């Protein structure tokens, strides 16, 4: 596995091109993307500060600072998110919770359709609609839902959305697609999990080709596909998932107030090192799944006998990992949230991300924001 120390830098320039928006123009921050088929600007990349175009020959005209400000009325946005960003702990959860929060702060009306487990009635003023769900056959902790009941169709129709944004891949994205077509509403899909890479690790390799066909069917029906990294955008473009001019980068960012070096904490460091805070501490934060290549870290620890390692998170591979690291200076904390998570990040000496299948890797950004150097695989959305 090739590894690289990760430092903040812009995405690679080939074969992309950037159109930075003004740092002082509120209209350009709010409306960075446009669809020719939509009478007003597209919403779903509203937090971006620049837009990276996968194919400069096919790009639509970008917004310019000298254009008149668009109409100021609030937009009506229906989000279809699977699994729930309120029950499923991941960087994906943070992205959508912050997205909803920022949309509401800008005055937009938002409803969220998601899997029903642990869903509150509202979040920052956005109405939440829970849909009956069932566990993913090969990943039981991930709930899936079609979200196509008469109740949900009626709720979305009464809401009269200007645009529908659905997370992909999954099952719920099919429901979002059907509802968008029924209501004649523009549809944006954001691609978060590179399922074709995961399939051979969890089920049969022959399912990879059918999965690509499903992804192509879905995204060719969407008005726009958002990707979380340039690398994943290239993968989708190489697979001809959809037209190159319908793929855009949804720029990344983390809350630098919540993830900051000031959260470094002696008690947390002692907990993560099992009472030996003077020893070098390696951190991993994230899902404990076989696709994360966490077994590679055993070889790392074999070559660093004086170090300690802490795994923060949970997942189906945890029992095997605990057995694999039995007798080694390893700590498994389970899931941490809030200030405990901030303290854990800031209390480490180095953060590791061995996964080669990340579409983005929010934990990498959170570690850097916490002042911790990162060593990660030179693959996927990590570099």
GROMACS .gro file of C-alpha atoms in nm:
model
  383
    1UNK     CA    1   0.000   0.000   0.000
    2UNK     CA    2   0.139   0.337  -0.097
    3UNK     CA    3   0.122   0.587   0.185
    4UNK     CA    4   0.161   0.960   0.198
    5UNK     CA    5   0.168   1.224   0.465
    6UNK     CA    6  -0.136   1.441   0.402
    7UNK     CA    7  -0.105   1.818   0.417
    8UNK     CA    8  -0.365   2.078   0.317
    9UNK     CA    9  -0.333   2.156  -0.054
   10UNK     CA   10  -0.565   2.223  -0.350
   11UNK     CA   11  -0.695   1.931  -0.556
   12UNK     CA   12  -0.473   1.824  -0.849
   13UNK     CA   13  -0.515   2.038  -1.158
   14UNK     CA   14  -0.547   1.772  -1.428
   15UNK     CA   15  -0.791   1.727  -1.586
   16UNK     CA   16  -0.976   1.990  -1.385
   17UNK     CA   17  -1.009   2.366  -1.380
   18UNK     CA   18  -1.117   2.597  -1.102
   19UNK     CA   19  -1.352   2.891  -1.102
   20UNK     CA   20  -1.304   3.061  -0.763
   21UNK     CA   21  -1.595   3.265  -0.642
   22UNK     CA   22  -1.542   3.597  -0.469
   23UNK     CA   23  -1.469   3.574  -0.100
   24UNK     CA   24  -1.668   3.891  -0.041
   25UNK     CA   25  -1.969   3.834  -0.262
   26UNK     CA   26  -2.260   3.675  -0.078
   27UNK     CA   27  -2.440   3.599  -0.401
   28UNK     CA   28  -2.147   3.402  -0.544
   29UNK     CA   29  -2.106   3.206  -0.221
   30UNK     CA   30  -2.473   3.124  -0.215
   31UNK     CA   31  -2.512   3.036  -0.582
   32UNK     CA   32  -2.187   2.882  -0.712
   33UNK     CA   33  -2.348   2.640  -0.963
   34UNK     CA   34  -2.609   2.676  -1.234
   35UNK     CA   35  -2.815   2.434  -1.436
   36UNK     CA   36  -2.936   2.538  -1.778
   37UNK     CA   37  -3.261   2.350  -1.720
   38UNK     CA   38  -3.333   2.526  -1.389
   39UNK     CA   39  -3.470   2.883  -1.402
   40UNK     CA   40  -3.268   2.985  -1.098
   41UNK     CA   41  -2.933   2.879  -0.950
   42UNK     CA   42  -2.877   2.533  -0.809
   43UNK     CA   43  -2.861   2.496  -0.434
   44UNK     CA   44  -2.674   2.186  -0.340
   45UNK     CA   45  -2.317   2.310  -0.349
   46UNK     CA   46  -2.399   2.628  -0.163
   47UNK     CA   47  -2.116   2.590   0.086
   48UNK     CA   48  -1.846   2.568  -0.184
   49UNK     CA   49  -1.589   2.843  -0.224
   50UNK     CA   50  -1.474   2.718  -0.565
   51UNK     CA   51  -1.594   2.476  -0.827
   52UNK     CA   52  -1.366   2.221  -0.992
   53UNK     CA   53  -1.485   2.115  -1.337
   54UNK     CA   54  -1.391   1.762  -1.453
   55UNK     CA   55  -1.401   1.857  -1.822
   56UNK     CA   56  -1.331   2.221  -1.915
   57UNK     CA   57  -1.457   2.164  -2.270
   58UNK     CA   58  -1.806   2.077  -2.147
   59UNK     CA   59  -1.851   2.313  -1.852
   60UNK     CA   60  -2.150   2.549  -1.829
   61UNK     CA   61  -2.081   2.918  -1.783
   62UNK     CA   62  -1.978   2.992  -1.421
   63UNK     CA   63  -2.133   3.266  -1.211
   64UNK     CA   64  -1.946   3.599  -1.213
   65UNK     CA   65  -1.920   3.862  -0.945
   66UNK     CA   66  -2.051   4.137  -1.175
   67UNK     CA   67  -2.382   3.958  -1.233
   68UNK     CA   68  -2.689   4.098  -1.055
   69UNK     CA   69  -2.777   3.920  -0.732
   70UNK     CA   70  -3.036   3.645  -0.782
   71UNK     CA   71  -3.380   3.664  -0.633
   72UNK     CA   72  -3.370   3.654  -0.256
   73UNK     CA   73  -3.675   3.444  -0.178
   74UNK     CA   74  -3.604   3.134   0.026
   75UNK     CA   75  -3.559   2.809  -0.160
   76UNK     CA   76  -3.750   2.490  -0.084
   77UNK     CA   77  -3.519   2.190  -0.069
   78UNK     CA   78  -3.615   1.826  -0.014
   79UNK     CA   79  -3.325   1.607   0.101
   80UNK     CA   80  -3.337   1.228   0.073
   81UNK     CA   81  -3.056   1.095   0.292
   82UNK     CA   82  -2.975   0.727   0.353
   83UNK     CA   83  -2.864   0.611   0.605
   84UNK     CA   84  -2.986   0.864   0.859
   85UNK     CA   85  -2.739   1.144   0.936
   86UNK     CA   86  -2.892   1.150   1.285
   87UNK     CA   87  -2.828   0.786   1.379
   88UNK     CA   88  -2.538   0.672   1.159
   89UNK     CA   89  -2.208   0.806   1.296
   90UNK     CA   90  -1.965   0.906   1.019
   91UNK     CA   91  -1.821   1.203   0.835
   92UNK     CA   92  -2.128   1.171   0.614
   93UNK     CA   93  -2.338   1.247   0.922
   94UNK     CA   94  -2.141   1.564   0.992
   95UNK     CA   95  -2.163   1.678   0.629
   96UNK     CA   96  -2.540   1.653   0.609
   97UNK     CA   97  -2.608   1.792   0.956
   98UNK     CA   98  -2.394   2.096   0.877
   99UNK     CA   99  -2.551   2.124   0.531
  100UNK     CA  100  -2.901   2.136   0.681
  101UNK     CA  101  -2.789   2.383   0.946
  102UNK     CA  102  -2.631   2.621   0.693
  103UNK     CA  103  -2.928   2.603   0.456
  104UNK     CA  104  -3.159   2.697   0.741
  105UNK     CA  105  -2.928   2.981   0.847
  106UNK     CA  106  -2.955   3.118   0.492
  107UNK     CA  107  -3.335   3.116   0.524
  108UNK     CA  108  -3.411   2.817   0.304
  109UNK     CA  109  -3.702   2.584   0.378
  110UNK     CA  110  -3.586   2.222   0.416
  111UNK     CA  111  -3.747   1.884   0.467
  112UNK     CA  112  -3.542   1.569   0.516
  113UNK     CA  113  -3.659   1.219   0.427
  114UNK     CA  114  -3.442   0.954   0.591
  115UNK     CA  115  -3.448   0.612   0.755
  116UNK     CA  116  -3.668   0.609   1.063
  117UNK     CA  117  -3.432   0.495   1.342
  118UNK     CA  118  -3.347   0.768   1.591
  119UNK     CA  119  -3.492   1.050   1.383
  120UNK     CA  120  -3.607   1.362   1.574
  121UNK     CA  121  -3.909   1.558   1.455
  122UNK     CA  122  -3.702   1.855   1.347
  123UNK     CA  123  -3.342   1.971   1.317
  124UNK     CA  124  -3.257   2.344   1.313
  125UNK     CA  125  -3.611   2.411   1.194
  126UNK     CA  126  -3.602   2.152   0.914
  127UNK     CA  127  -3.885   1.899   0.924
  128UNK     CA  128  -3.767   1.536   0.936
  129UNK     CA  129  -3.969   1.251   0.785
  130UNK     CA  130  -3.876   0.898   0.890
  131UNK     CA  131  -3.929   0.614   0.644
  132UNK     CA  132  -3.960   0.248   0.740
  133UNK     CA  133  -3.626   0.077   0.683
  134UNK     CA  134  -3.458  -0.263   0.676
  135UNK     CA  135  -3.092  -0.363   0.732
  136UNK     CA  136  -2.854  -0.388   0.439
  137UNK     CA  137  -2.812  -0.763   0.369
  138UNK     CA  138  -2.430  -0.755   0.376
  139UNK     CA  139  -2.385  -0.466   0.623
  140UNK     CA  140  -2.646  -0.505   0.895
  141UNK     CA  141  -2.571  -0.175   1.071
  142UNK     CA  142  -2.670   0.027   0.763
  143UNK     CA  143  -3.050   0.077   0.731
  144UNK     CA  144  -3.204   0.110   0.385
  145UNK     CA  145  -3.543   0.243   0.274
  146UNK     CA  146  -3.721   0.302  -0.056
  147UNK     CA  147  -3.910   0.604   0.088
  148UNK     CA  148  -4.191   0.571  -0.163
  149UNK     CA  149  -4.498   0.533   0.057
  150UNK     CA  150  -4.811   0.743  -0.018
  151UNK     CA  151  -4.744   0.931   0.308
  152UNK     CA  152  -4.397   1.041   0.197
  153UNK     CA  153  -4.504   1.123  -0.158
  154UNK     CA  154  -4.786   1.336  -0.013
  155UNK     CA  155  -4.555   1.515   0.233
  156UNK     CA  156  -4.305   1.604  -0.039
  157UNK     CA  157  -4.577   1.708  -0.285
  158UNK     CA  158  -4.737   1.941  -0.028
  159UNK     CA  159  -4.394   2.089   0.047
  160UNK     CA  160  -4.359   2.185  -0.323
  161UNK     CA  161  -3.979   2.163  -0.341
  162UNK     CA  162  -3.776   2.370  -0.586
  163UNK     CA  163  -3.516   2.094  -0.597
  164UNK     CA  164  -3.461   1.742  -0.463
  165UNK     CA  165  -3.117   1.633  -0.342
  166UNK     CA  166  -3.058   1.261  -0.281
  167UNK     CA  167  -2.754   1.080  -0.140
  168UNK     CA  168  -2.626   0.794  -0.354
  169UNK     CA  169  -2.580   0.501  -0.395
  170UNK     CA  170  -2.853   0.326  -0.199
  171UNK     CA  171  -3.219   0.230  -0.213
  172UNK     CA  172  -3.376   0.562  -0.115
  173UNK     CA  173  -3.228   0.733  -0.419
  174UNK     CA  174  -3.472   0.530  -0.634
  175UNK     CA  175  -3.762   0.678  -0.438
  176UNK     CA  176  -3.618   1.028  -0.474
  177UNK     CA  177  -3.582   0.976  -0.849
  178UNK     CA  178  -3.942   0.864  -0.891
  179UNK     CA  179  -4.079   1.149  -0.678
  180UNK     CA  180  -3.867   1.405  -0.867
  181UNK     CA  181  -4.006   1.279  -1.198
  182UNK     CA  182  -4.364   1.277  -1.064
  183UNK     CA  183  -4.332   1.636  -0.943
  184UNK     CA  184  -4.120   1.757  -1.239
  185UNK     CA  185  -3.854   1.884  -0.999
  186UNK     CA  186  -3.478   1.903  -1.077
  187UNK     CA  187  -3.281   1.623  -0.909
  188UNK     CA  188  -2.928   1.637  -0.768
  189UNK     CA  189  -2.751   1.322  -0.650
  190UNK     CA  190  -2.441   1.334  -0.430
  191UNK     CA  191  -2.216   1.028  -0.444
  192UNK     CA  192  -2.079   0.928  -0.102
  193UNK     CA  193  -1.991   0.556  -0.089
  194UNK     CA  194  -1.782   0.388  -0.358
  195UNK     CA  195  -1.986   0.067  -0.342
  196UNK     CA  196  -1.818  -0.110  -0.640
  197UNK     CA  197  -1.495  -0.118  -0.437
  198UNK     CA  198  -1.670  -0.246  -0.123
  199UNK     CA  199  -1.862  -0.529  -0.291
  200UNK     CA  200  -1.574  -0.780  -0.327
  201UNK     CA  201  -1.495  -0.743   0.045
  202UNK     CA  202  -1.850  -0.809   0.164
  203UNK     CA  203  -2.018  -1.025  -0.099
  204UNK     CA  204  -1.967  -1.168  -0.450
  205UNK     CA  205  -1.729  -1.003  -0.697
  206UNK     CA  206  -1.963  -1.073  -0.988
  207UNK     CA  207  -2.201  -0.812  -0.842
  208UNK     CA  208  -1.959  -0.530  -0.925
  209UNK     CA  209  -2.068  -0.501  -1.288
  210UNK     CA  210  -2.444  -0.495  -1.208
  211UNK     CA  211  -2.375  -0.230  -0.942
  212UNK     CA  212  -2.203  -0.007  -1.197
  213UNK     CA  213  -2.505  -0.048  -1.425
  214UNK     CA  214  -2.737   0.059  -1.141
  215UNK     CA  215  -2.519   0.361  -1.063
  216UNK     CA  216  -2.521   0.462  -1.430
  217UNK     CA  217  -2.899   0.427  -1.450
  218UNK     CA  218  -2.949   0.649  -1.146
  219UNK     CA  219  -2.700   0.923  -1.224
  220UNK     CA  220  -2.790   0.953  -1.591
  221UNK     CA  221  -3.143   1.032  -1.474
  222UNK     CA  222  -3.019   1.312  -1.244
  223UNK     CA  223  -2.970   1.674  -1.349
  224UNK     CA  224  -2.640   1.691  -1.161
  225UNK     CA  225  -2.402   1.454  -0.978
  226UNK     CA  226  -2.195   1.590  -0.690
  227UNK     CA  227  -1.878   1.405  -0.587
  228UNK     CA  228  -1.679   1.452  -0.268
  229UNK     CA  229  -1.331   1.438  -0.426
  230UNK     CA  230  -1.161   1.491  -0.759
  231UNK     CA  231  -1.043   1.126  -0.756
  232UNK     CA  232  -1.398   0.991  -0.727
  233UNK     CA  233  -1.514   1.231  -0.997
  234UNK     CA  234  -1.248   1.089  -1.225
  235UNK     CA  235  -1.359   0.733  -1.144
  236UNK     CA  236  -1.720   0.812  -1.232
  237UNK     CA  237  -1.613   0.994  -1.546
  238UNK     CA  238  -1.388   0.702  -1.653
  239UNK     CA  239  -1.677   0.460  -1.598
  240UNK     CA  240  -1.903   0.687  -1.808
  241UNK     CA  241  -2.154   0.703  -1.525
  242UNK     CA  242  -2.299   1.023  -1.668
  243UNK     CA  243  -2.198   1.309  -1.896
  244UNK     CA  244  -1.879   1.482  -1.785
  245UNK     CA  245  -2.050   1.822  -1.773
  246UNK     CA  246  -2.300   1.684  -1.518
  247UNK     CA  247  -2.034   1.598  -1.258
  248UNK     CA  248  -1.922   1.861  -1.006
  249UNK     CA  249  -1.710   1.863  -0.692
  250UNK     CA  250  -1.892   1.931  -0.365
  251UNK     CA  251  -1.612   2.105  -0.178
  252UNK     CA  252  -1.508   1.978   0.160
  253UNK     CA  253  -1.474   2.148   0.496
  254UNK     CA  254  -1.493   2.081   0.870
  255UNK     CA  255  -1.584   2.285   1.176
  256UNK     CA  256  -1.246   2.424   1.281
  257UNK     CA  257  -1.392   2.542   1.611
  258UNK     CA  258  -1.495   2.190   1.712
  259UNK     CA  259  -1.171   2.031   1.588
  260UNK     CA  260  -0.884   2.240   1.725
  261UNK     CA  261  -0.549   2.180   1.904
  262UNK     CA  262  -0.682   2.352   2.217
  263UNK     CA  263  -0.880   2.034   2.294
  264UNK     CA  264  -0.560   1.839   2.371
  265UNK     CA  265  -0.631   1.676   2.706
  266UNK     CA  266  -0.408   1.488   2.952
  267UNK     CA  267  -0.688   1.267   3.083
  268UNK     CA  268  -0.798   1.170   2.731
  269UNK     CA  269  -0.441   1.095   2.627
  270UNK     CA  270  -0.397   0.875   2.934
  271UNK     CA  271  -0.719   0.692   2.843
  272UNK     CA  272  -0.610   0.637   2.482
  273UNK     CA  273  -0.262   0.514   2.580
  274UNK     CA  274  -0.397   0.289   2.857
  275UNK     CA  275  -0.221   0.491   3.125
  276UNK     CA  276   0.106   0.557   2.943
  277UNK     CA  277   0.067   0.912   2.809
  278UNK     CA  278   0.442   0.954   2.759
  279UNK     CA  279   0.438   0.693   2.479
  280UNK     CA  280   0.384   0.793   2.112
  281UNK     CA  281   0.014   0.767   2.026
  282UNK     CA  282  -0.125   0.665   1.686
  283UNK     CA  283  -0.494   0.738   1.621
  284UNK     CA  284  -0.756   0.595   1.391
  285UNK     CA  285  -1.108   0.742   1.389
  286UNK     CA  286  -1.387   0.595   1.182
  287UNK     CA  287  -1.592   0.288   1.101
  288UNK     CA  288  -1.430  -0.043   1.190
  289UNK     CA  289  -1.501  -0.222   0.863
  290UNK     CA  290  -1.301  -0.470   0.659
  291UNK     CA  291  -1.292  -0.222   0.370
  292UNK     CA  292  -1.083   0.018   0.582
  293UNK     CA  293  -0.772  -0.208   0.558
  294UNK     CA  294  -0.716  -0.175   0.933
  295UNK     CA  295  -0.530  -0.507   0.946
  296UNK     CA  296  -0.244  -0.318   0.779
  297UNK     CA  297  -0.196  -0.126   1.103
  298UNK     CA  298  -0.085  -0.443   1.282
  299UNK     CA  299   0.223  -0.449   1.061
  300UNK     CA  300   0.279  -0.083   1.144
  301UNK     CA  301   0.265  -0.154   1.516
  302UNK     CA  302   0.502  -0.451   1.479
  303UNK     CA  303   0.761  -0.204   1.349
  304UNK     CA  304   0.692   0.058   1.619
  305UNK     CA  305   0.722  -0.142   1.942
  306UNK     CA  306   0.726   0.163   2.170
  307UNK     CA  307   0.405   0.314   2.033
  308UNK     CA  308   0.041   0.295   2.135
  309UNK     CA  309  -0.261   0.286   1.903
  310UNK     CA  310  -0.622   0.388   1.969
  311UNK     CA  311  -0.919   0.287   1.753
  312UNK     CA  312  -1.209   0.531   1.793
  313UNK     CA  313  -1.531   0.408   1.638
  314UNK     CA  314  -1.730   0.091   1.592
  315UNK     CA  315  -1.832  -0.147   1.317
  316UNK     CA  316  -1.867  -0.508   1.205
  317UNK     CA  317  -1.489  -0.570   1.200
  318UNK     CA  318  -1.434  -0.468   1.563
  319UNK     CA  319  -1.433  -0.817   1.718
  320UNK     CA  320  -1.180  -0.943   1.464
  321UNK     CA  321  -0.962  -0.637   1.517
  322UNK     CA  322  -0.968  -0.678   1.895
  323UNK     CA  323  -0.857  -1.038   1.851
  324UNK     CA  324  -0.592  -0.936   1.595
  325UNK     CA  325  -0.446  -0.674   1.832
  326UNK     CA  326  -0.477  -0.893   2.142
  327UNK     CA  327  -0.165  -0.859   2.356
  328UNK     CA  328  -0.064  -0.538   2.179
  329UNK     CA  329  -0.082  -0.182   2.321
  330UNK     CA  330  -0.414  -0.106   2.151
  331UNK     CA  331  -0.724   0.067   2.293
  332UNK     CA  332  -1.076   0.041   2.146
  333UNK     CA  333  -1.299   0.320   2.275
  334UNK     CA  334  -1.610   0.263   2.067
  335UNK     CA  335  -1.788   0.566   1.926
  336UNK     CA  336  -1.700   0.906   2.072
  337UNK     CA  337  -1.890   1.226   1.998
  338UNK     CA  338  -1.886   1.593   2.090
  339UNK     CA  339  -1.608   1.720   2.313
  340UNK     CA  340  -1.474   1.370   2.379
  341UNK     CA  341  -1.411   1.323   2.008
  342UNK     CA  342  -1.247   1.666   1.983
  343UNK     CA  343  -1.020   1.576   2.275
  344UNK     CA  344  -0.930   1.239   2.125
  345UNK     CA  345  -0.821   1.393   1.795
  346UNK     CA  346  -0.611   1.665   1.955
  347UNK     CA  347  -0.447   1.427   2.202
  348UNK     CA  348  -0.281   1.205   1.943
  349UNK     CA  349   0.064   1.232   1.785
  350UNK     CA  350  -0.020   1.103   1.438
  351UNK     CA  351  -0.342   1.006   1.261
  352UNK     CA  352  -0.352   0.709   1.022
  353UNK     CA  353  -0.595   0.632   0.739
  354UNK     CA  354  -0.501   0.307   0.560
  355UNK     CA  355  -0.827   0.280   0.364
  356UNK     CA  356  -0.793   0.286  -0.015
  357UNK     CA  357  -1.168   0.323  -0.077
  358UNK     CA  358  -1.247   0.664   0.076
  359UNK     CA  359  -1.456   0.901  -0.134
  360UNK     CA  360  -1.337   1.187   0.087
  361UNK     CA  361  -1.231   1.096   0.441
  362UNK     CA  362  -1.371   1.370   0.665
  363UNK     CA  363  -1.171   1.226   0.955
  364UNK     CA  364  -0.850   1.325   0.775
  365UNK     CA  365  -0.964   1.687   0.765
  366UNK     CA  366  -1.079   1.674   1.127
  367UNK     CA  367  -0.738   1.541   1.234
  368UNK     CA  368  -0.553   1.815   1.044
  369UNK     CA  369  -0.787   2.077   1.190
  370UNK     CA  370  -0.695   1.939   1.534
  371UNK     CA  371  -0.325   1.997   1.464
  372UNK     CA  372  -0.237   1.628   1.419
  373UNK     CA  373  -0.023   1.514   1.122
  374UNK     CA  374  -0.182   1.254   0.896
  375UNK     CA  375  -0.039   0.951   0.718
  376UNK     CA  376  -0.282   0.798   0.469
  377UNK     CA  377  -0.308   0.575   0.167
  378UNK     CA  378  -0.231   0.747  -0.160
  379UNK     CA  379  -0.568   0.641  -0.301
  380UNK     CA  380  -0.929   0.749  -0.346
  381UNK     CA  381  -1.021   1.087  -0.202
  382UNK     CA  382  -0.739   1.097   0.056
  383UNK     CA  383  -0.443   1.259  -0.132
   0.00000   0.00000   0.00000
